[in-house]
Coordinates of C-alpha atoms and ligand atoms in Angstrom, one line a residue:
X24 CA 50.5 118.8 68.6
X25 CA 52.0 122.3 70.0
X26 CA 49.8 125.0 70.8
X27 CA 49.8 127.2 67.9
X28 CA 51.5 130.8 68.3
X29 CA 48.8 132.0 66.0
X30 CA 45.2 131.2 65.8
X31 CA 44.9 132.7 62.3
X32 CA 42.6 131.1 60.1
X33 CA 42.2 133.6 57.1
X34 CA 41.4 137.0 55.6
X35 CA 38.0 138.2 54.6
X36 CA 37.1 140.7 52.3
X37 CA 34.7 143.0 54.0
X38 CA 32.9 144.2 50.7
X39 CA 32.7 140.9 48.8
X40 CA 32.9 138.2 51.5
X41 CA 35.1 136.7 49.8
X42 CA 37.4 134.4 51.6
X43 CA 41.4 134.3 51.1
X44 CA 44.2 132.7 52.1
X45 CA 46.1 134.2 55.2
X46 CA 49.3 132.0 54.6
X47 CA 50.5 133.8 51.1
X48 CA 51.3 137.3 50.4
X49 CA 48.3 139.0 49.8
X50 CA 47.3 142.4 49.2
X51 CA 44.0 143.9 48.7
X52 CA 40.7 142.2 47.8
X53 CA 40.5 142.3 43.7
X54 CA 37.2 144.1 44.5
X55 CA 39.4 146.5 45.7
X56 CA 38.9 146.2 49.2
X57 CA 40.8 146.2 52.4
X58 CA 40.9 142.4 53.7
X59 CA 41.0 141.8 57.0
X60 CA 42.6 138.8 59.3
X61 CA 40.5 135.8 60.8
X62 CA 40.8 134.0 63.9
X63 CA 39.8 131.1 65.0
X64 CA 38.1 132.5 68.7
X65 CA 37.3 128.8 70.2
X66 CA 40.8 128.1 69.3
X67 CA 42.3 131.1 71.0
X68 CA 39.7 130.1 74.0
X69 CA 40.9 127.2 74.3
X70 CA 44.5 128.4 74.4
X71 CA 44.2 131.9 76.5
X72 CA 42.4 133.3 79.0
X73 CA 42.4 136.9 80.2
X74 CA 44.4 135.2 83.3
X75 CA 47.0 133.7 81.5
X76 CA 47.4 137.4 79.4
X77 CA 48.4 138.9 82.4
X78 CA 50.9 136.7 83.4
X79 CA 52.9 137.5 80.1
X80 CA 55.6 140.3 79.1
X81 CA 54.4 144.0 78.8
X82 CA 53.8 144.2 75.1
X83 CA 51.8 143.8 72.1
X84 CA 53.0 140.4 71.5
X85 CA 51.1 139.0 74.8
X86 CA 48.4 138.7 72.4
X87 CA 49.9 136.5 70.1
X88 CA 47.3 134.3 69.3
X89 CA 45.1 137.4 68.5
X90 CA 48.0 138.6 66.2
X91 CA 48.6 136.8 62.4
X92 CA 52.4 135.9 63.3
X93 CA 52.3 131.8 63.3
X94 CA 55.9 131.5 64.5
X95 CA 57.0 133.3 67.6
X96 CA 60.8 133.3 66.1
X97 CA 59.4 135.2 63.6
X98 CA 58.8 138.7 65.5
X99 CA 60.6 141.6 64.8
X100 CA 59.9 143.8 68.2
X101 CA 61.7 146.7 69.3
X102 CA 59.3 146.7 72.3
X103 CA 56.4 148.1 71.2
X104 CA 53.4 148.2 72.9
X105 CA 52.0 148.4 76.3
X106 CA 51.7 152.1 76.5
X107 CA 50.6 154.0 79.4
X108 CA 46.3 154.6 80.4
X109 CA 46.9 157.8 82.2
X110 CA 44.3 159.5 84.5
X111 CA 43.9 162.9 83.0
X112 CA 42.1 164.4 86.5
X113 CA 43.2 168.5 86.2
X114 CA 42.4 168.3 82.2
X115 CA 39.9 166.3 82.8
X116 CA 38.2 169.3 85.3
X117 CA 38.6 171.6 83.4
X118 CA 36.9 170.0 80.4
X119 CA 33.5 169.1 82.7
X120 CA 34.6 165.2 82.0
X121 CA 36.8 164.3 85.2
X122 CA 36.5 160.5 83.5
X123 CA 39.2 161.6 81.3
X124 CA 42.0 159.0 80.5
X125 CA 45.2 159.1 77.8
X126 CA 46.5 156.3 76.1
X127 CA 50.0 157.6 75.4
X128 CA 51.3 156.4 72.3
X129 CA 53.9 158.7 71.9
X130 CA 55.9 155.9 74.4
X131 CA 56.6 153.9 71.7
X132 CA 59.5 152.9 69.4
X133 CA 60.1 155.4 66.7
X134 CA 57.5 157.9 68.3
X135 CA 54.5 156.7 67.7
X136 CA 51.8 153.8 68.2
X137 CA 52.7 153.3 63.7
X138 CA 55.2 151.2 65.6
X139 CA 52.1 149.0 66.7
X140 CA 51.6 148.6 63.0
X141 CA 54.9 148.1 61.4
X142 CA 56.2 145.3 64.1
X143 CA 53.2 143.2 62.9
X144 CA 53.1 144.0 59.5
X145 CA 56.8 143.8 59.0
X146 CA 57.2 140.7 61.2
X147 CA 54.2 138.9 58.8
X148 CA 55.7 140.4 55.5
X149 CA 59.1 139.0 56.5
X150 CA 57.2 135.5 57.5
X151 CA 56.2 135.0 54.6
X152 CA 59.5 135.6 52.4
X153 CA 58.8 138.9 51.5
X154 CA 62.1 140.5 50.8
X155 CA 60.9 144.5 50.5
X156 CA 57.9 146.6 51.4
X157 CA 56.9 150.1 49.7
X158 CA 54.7 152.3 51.4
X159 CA 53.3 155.9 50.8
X160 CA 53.4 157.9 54.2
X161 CA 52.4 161.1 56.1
X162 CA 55.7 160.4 57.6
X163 CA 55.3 158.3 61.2
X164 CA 54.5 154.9 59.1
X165 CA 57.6 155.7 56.9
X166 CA 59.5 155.8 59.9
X167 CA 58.7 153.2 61.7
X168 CA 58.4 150.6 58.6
X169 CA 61.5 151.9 57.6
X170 CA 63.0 151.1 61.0
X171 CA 61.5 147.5 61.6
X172 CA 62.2 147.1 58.3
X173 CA 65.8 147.5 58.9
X174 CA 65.7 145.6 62.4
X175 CA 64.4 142.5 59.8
X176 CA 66.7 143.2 57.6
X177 CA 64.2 143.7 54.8
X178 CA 64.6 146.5 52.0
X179 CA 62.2 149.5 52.4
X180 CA 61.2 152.3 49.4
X181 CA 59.2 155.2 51.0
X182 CA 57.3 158.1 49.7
X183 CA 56.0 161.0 51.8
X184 CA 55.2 164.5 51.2
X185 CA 58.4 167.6 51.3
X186 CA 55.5 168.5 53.6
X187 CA 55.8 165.6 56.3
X188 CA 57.7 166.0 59.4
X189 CA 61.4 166.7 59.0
X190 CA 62.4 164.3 61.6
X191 CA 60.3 161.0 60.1
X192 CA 62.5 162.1 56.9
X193 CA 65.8 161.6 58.9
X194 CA 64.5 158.3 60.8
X195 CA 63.8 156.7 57.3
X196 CA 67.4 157.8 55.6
X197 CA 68.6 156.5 59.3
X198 CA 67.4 152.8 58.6
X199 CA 68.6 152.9 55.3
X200 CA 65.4 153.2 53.1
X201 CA 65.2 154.1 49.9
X202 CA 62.9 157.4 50.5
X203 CA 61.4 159.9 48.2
X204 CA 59.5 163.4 48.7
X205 CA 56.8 164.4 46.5
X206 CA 55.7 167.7 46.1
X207 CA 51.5 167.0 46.7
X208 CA 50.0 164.4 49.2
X209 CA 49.5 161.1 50.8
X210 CA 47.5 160.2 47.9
X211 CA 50.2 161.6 45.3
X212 CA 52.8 159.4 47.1
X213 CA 50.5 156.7 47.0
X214 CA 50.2 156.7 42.6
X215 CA 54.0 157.2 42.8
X216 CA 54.2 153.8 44.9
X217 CA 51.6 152.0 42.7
X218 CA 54.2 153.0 39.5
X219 CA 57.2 151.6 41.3
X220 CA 55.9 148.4 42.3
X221 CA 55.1 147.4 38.9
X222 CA 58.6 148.0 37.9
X223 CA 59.6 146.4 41.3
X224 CA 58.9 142.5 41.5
X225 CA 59.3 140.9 44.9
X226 CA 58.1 144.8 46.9
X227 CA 54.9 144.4 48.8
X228 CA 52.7 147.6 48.8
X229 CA 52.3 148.2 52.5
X230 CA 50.6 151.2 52.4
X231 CA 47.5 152.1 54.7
X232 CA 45.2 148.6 54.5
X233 CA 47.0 147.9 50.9
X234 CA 48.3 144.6 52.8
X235 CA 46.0 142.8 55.7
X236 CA 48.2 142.8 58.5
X237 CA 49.3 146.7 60.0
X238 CA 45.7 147.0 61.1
X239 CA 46.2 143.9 63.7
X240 CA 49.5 145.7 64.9
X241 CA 46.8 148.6 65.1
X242 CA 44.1 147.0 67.1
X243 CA 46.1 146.1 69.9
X244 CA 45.7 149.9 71.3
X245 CA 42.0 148.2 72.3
X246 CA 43.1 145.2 73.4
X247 CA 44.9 146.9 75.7
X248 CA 42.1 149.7 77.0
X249 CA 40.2 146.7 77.3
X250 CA 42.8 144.7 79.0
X251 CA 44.0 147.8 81.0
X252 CA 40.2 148.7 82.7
X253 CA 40.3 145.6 83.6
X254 CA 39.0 143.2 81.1
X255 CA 35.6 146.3 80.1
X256 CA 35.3 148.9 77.4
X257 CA 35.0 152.7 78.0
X258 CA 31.6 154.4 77.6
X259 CA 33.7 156.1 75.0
X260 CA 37.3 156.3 72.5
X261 CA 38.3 159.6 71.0
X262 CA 40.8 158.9 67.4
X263 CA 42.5 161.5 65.5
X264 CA 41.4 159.9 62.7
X265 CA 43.3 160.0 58.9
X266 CA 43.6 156.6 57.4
X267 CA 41.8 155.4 59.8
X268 CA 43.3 151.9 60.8
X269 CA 43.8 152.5 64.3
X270 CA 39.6 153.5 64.6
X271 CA 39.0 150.7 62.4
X272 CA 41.1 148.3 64.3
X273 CA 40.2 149.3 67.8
X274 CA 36.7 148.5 66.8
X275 CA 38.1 144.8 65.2
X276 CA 39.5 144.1 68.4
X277 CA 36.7 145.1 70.8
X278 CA 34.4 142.7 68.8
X279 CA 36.9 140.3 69.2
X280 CA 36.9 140.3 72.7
X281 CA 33.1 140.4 73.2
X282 CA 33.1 137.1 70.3
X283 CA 35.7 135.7 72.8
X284 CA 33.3 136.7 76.0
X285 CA 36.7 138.6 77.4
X286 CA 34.5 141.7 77.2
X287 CA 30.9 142.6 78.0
X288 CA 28.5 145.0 76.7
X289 CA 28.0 147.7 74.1
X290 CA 31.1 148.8 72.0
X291 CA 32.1 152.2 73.6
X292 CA 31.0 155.0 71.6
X293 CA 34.1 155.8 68.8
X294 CA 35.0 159.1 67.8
X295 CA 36.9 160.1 64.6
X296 CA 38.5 163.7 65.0
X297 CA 39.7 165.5 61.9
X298 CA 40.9 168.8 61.2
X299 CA 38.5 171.3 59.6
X300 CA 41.2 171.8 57.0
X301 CA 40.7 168.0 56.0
X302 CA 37.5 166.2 57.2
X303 CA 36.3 163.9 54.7
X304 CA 35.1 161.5 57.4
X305 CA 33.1 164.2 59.6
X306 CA 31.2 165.3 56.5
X307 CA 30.8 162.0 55.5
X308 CA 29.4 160.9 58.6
X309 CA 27.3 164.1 59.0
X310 CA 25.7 162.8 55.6
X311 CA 24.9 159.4 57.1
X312 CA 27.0 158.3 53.7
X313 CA 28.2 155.2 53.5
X314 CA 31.7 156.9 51.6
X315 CA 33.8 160.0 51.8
X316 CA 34.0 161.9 49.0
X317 CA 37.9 163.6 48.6
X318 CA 38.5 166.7 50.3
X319 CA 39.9 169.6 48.2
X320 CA 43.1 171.5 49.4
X321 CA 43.8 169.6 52.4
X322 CA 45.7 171.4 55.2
X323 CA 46.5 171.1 58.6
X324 CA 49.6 171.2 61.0
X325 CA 47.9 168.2 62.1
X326 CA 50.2 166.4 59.7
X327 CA 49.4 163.0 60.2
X328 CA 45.5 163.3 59.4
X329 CA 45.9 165.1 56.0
X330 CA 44.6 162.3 54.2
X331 CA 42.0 163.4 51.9
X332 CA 40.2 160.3 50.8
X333 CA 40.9 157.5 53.1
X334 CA 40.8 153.6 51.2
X335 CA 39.3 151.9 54.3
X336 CA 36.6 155.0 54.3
X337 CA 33.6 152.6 54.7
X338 CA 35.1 150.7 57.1
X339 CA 35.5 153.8 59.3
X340 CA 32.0 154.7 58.9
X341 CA 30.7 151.6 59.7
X342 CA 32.6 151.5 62.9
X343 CA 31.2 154.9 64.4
X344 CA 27.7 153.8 62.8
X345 CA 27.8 150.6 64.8
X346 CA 29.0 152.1 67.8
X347 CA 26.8 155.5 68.0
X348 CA 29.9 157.0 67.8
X349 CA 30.3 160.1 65.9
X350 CA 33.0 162.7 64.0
X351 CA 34.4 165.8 64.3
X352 CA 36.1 168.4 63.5
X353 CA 38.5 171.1 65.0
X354 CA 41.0 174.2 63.8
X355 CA 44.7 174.1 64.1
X356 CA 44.1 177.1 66.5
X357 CA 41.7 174.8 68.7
X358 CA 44.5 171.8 68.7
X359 CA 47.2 173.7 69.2
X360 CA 45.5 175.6 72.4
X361 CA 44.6 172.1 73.3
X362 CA 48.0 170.9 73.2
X363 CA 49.6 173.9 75.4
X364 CA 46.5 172.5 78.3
X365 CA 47.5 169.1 78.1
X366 CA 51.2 170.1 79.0
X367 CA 50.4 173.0 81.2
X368 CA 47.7 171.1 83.2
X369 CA 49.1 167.3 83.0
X370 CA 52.7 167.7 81.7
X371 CA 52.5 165.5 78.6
X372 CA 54.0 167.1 75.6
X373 CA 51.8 165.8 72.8
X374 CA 51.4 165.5 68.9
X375 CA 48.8 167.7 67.2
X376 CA 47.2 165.1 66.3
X377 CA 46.3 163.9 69.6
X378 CA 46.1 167.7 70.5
X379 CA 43.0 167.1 67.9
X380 CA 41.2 165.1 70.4
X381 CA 41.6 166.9 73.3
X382 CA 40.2 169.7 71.6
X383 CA 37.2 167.6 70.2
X384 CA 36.3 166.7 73.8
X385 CA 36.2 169.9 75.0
X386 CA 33.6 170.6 72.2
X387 CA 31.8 167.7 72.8
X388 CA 31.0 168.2 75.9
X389 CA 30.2 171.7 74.9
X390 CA 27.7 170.4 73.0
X391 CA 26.6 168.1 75.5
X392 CA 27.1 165.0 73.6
X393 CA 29.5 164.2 76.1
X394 CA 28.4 164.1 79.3
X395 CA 30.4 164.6 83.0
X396 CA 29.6 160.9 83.7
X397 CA 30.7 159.5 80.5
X398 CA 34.2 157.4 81.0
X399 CA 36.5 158.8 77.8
X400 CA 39.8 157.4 76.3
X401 CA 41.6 159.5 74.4
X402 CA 44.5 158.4 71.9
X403 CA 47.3 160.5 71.8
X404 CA 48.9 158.6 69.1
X405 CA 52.4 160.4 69.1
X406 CA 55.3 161.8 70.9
X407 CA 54.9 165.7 70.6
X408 CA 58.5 166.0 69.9
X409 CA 57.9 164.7 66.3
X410 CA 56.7 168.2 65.6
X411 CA 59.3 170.5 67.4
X412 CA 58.1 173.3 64.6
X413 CA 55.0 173.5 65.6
X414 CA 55.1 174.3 69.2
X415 CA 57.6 177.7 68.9
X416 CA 58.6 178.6 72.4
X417 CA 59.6 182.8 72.4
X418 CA 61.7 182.9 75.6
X419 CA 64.2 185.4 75.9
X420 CA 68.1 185.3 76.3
X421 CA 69.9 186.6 78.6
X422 CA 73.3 187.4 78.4
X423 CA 75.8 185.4 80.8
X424 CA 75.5 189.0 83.0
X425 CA 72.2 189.3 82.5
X426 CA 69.6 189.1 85.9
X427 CA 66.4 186.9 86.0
X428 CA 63.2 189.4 86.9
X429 CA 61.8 189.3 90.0
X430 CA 58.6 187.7 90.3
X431 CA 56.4 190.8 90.5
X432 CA 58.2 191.6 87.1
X433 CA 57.4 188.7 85.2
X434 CA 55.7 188.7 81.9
X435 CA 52.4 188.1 81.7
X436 CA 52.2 185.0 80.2
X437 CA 54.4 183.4 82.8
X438 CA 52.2 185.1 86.0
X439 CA 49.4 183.0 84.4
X440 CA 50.4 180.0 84.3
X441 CA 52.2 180.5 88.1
X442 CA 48.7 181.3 88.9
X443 CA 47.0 178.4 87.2
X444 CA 49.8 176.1 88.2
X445 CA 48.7 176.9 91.8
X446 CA 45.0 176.0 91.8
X447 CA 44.5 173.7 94.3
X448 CA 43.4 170.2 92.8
X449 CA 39.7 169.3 92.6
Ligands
LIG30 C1 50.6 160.9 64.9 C2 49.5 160.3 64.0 N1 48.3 160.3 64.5 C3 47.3 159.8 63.7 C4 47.4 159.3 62.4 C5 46.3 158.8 61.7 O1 46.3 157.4 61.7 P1 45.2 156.4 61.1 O2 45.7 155.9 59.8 O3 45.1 155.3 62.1 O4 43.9 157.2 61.0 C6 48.7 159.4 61.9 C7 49.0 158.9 60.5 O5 50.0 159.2 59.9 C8 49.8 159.9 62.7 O6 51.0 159.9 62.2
LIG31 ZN1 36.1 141.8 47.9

């Protein structure tokens, strides 16, 4: 018999326990639960070893058997994956955590690691005859369905809000979809979906864990911290945290490893970062509740974590639970001074959202829950020019006769960072 590409066996609602079939389309649990994908591990044992990872293409789909495609002819890739673990050692100083690493999602296709979603969710969909998804976005998952959509050449309907990033707006019209704005949010777009598809036979709701499989595109940010370290967890994994997949599927994937024996130990400590303008999860969590309740008047130019009332809530909480993890949250002013470090101090230009985490660590350790010894991973889960608007750079023009100052002239602003710039390194 050929090795199987897959070693899928089937989903599992984690509410109910029921069990259902991975090999039709399926959506959500009729409890109205997320479901999540099965494997058979002594299977994928038997097939794999960390070894025989290495020795494969850079890229998410090296961990095929982990993944729910059954037929490798059946990926749609654009390449994703594989991103960068990047020493963060002057940020890292200056924070009192000089364990400081980035995963840099922003290295990705479309711009961010949503491409880690869509390639497996989109390659499954396809699999399995789907003909069209429909998803409600904050604007990167729009984007980068739309787009894999496009490379499968499947039919895509997306709704985000007017107040989304401009340029996810243009990458969806780009591929072709058939894209609406709604003047509200994620969850707005979200009843406007669940309208259309039951007008729309043959459209598969894709939205945030509404189908089983973007979570396992997801989870393959911790197979690779695992697989990058060296085959070991961090002591700890800082998320900007809306929906919540990529939390909840780091956490599937670590527990994968340690069921496969790839891994050893206690799950690294997760952290959910939110903005104070919308942190349903942090209060949540500071409740020890089980659920988050919706969060009024949601705002933050942390666009991609406005999400109110996440569905896989519970499943969030349990994974910081589990993992003595914890939540927290930070002010656009606090994100946005983080941001300006990370590029000042270690020349990555990153989203807000990631921004978020930066600036959680700093209070973390201000706190003293982090400590200078503790390893920490940070997800910077987008390129930073996805948000041109919210980085203005005043820089004066000159005309074409015009002189640069001398140095001993320079604004302010700039003799600072010169001075800064020119700390030696520690
Ligand atoms: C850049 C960015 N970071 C983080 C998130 C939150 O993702 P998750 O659903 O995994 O919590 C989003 C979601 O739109 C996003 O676009
Ligand atoms: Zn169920």
């Amino acid at each position: 018999m050929p090795v199987p590409y897959s070693a899928l066996s089937h989903l599992d609602c984690p509410r109910c326990g029921t069990r259902h079939d991975a090999d039709r389309v399926q959506g959500t649990c009729p409890c109205g639960s997320p479901l999540l994908a099965r494997y058979d591990l002594r299977q994928v044992a038997r097939q794999a070893s960390p070894r025989d990872i290495a020795g494969r293409p850079a890229g998410l789909w090296r961990y095929h058997e982990l993944l729910p495609v059954r037929q490798a002819a059946q990926v749609v890739s654009l390449s994703e994956g594989m991103t960068p673990l990047l020493a963060m050692p002057r940020l890292g100083q200056a924070l009192g955590v000089p364990n400081l690493l980035m995963k840099d999602e922003g290295l990705n296709p479309t711009g961010t690691f949503k491409a880690r979603g869509a390639a497996v969710g989109v390659s499954r969909a396809a699999e399995l005859g789907v003909a069209a998804i429909a998803l409600a976005t904050n604007g990167n998952a729009g984007a980068a369905w739309s787009l894999y959509a496009a490379r499968a050449g499947i039919r895509s309907l997306i709704v985000m809000p007017a107040a989304a990033p401009e340029i996810t707006r243009a990458q969806c019209a780009a591929a072709g979809a058939e894209l609406y704005l709604v003047d509200g949010l994620i969850g707005e777009a979200g009843q406007l979906i669940a309208g259309a598809l039951e007008r729309r036979p043959g459209y598969q709701n894709a939205s945030t864990l509404k189908e089983p499989y973007r979570i396992e595109g997801k989870k393959t940010m911790g197979l690779e911290i695992a697989e990058q370290l060296g085959w070991r967890m961090p002591g700890v994994i800082v998320y900007p945290t809306g929906g919540g997949v990529g939390i909840i599927g780091i956490c599937k994937a670590l527990r994968e490893l340690l069921e496969l024996g790839w891994v050893r130990g206690d799950l690294p400590q997760l952290v959910a970062v939110q903005s104070a303008g919308c942190a349903p999860i942090v209060k949540a969590f500071e409740a020890g509740a089980a659920e988050s309740e919706p969060w009024p008047e949601a705002k933050t130019v942390a666009f991609g974590i406005t999400v109110p009332k996440a569905f896989g809530d519970f499943l969030i909480l349990e994974a910081l639970y589990a993992s003595s993890g914890t939540a927290v949250a930070v002010t656009d002013e606090a994100l946005l001074a983080a941001r300006r470090e990370v590029a000042r101090l270690e020349g990555s230009f990153i989203c807000p959202e990631g921004a978020a985490c930066f600036a959680a660590v700093r209070q973390l350790r201000e706190s003293g829950w982090l400590s200078a010894t503790d390893e920490v991973v940070v997800l910077n889960t987008g390129t930073g020019l996805i948000y041109p608007e919210t980085a203005p750079a005043r820089v004066p023009v000159l005309p074409p006769s015009g002189s640069i100052p001398a140095l001993s002239v320079l604004p302010r602003q700039h003799q600072r960072t010169l001075s800064e710039n020119a700390q030696p390194e520690g």
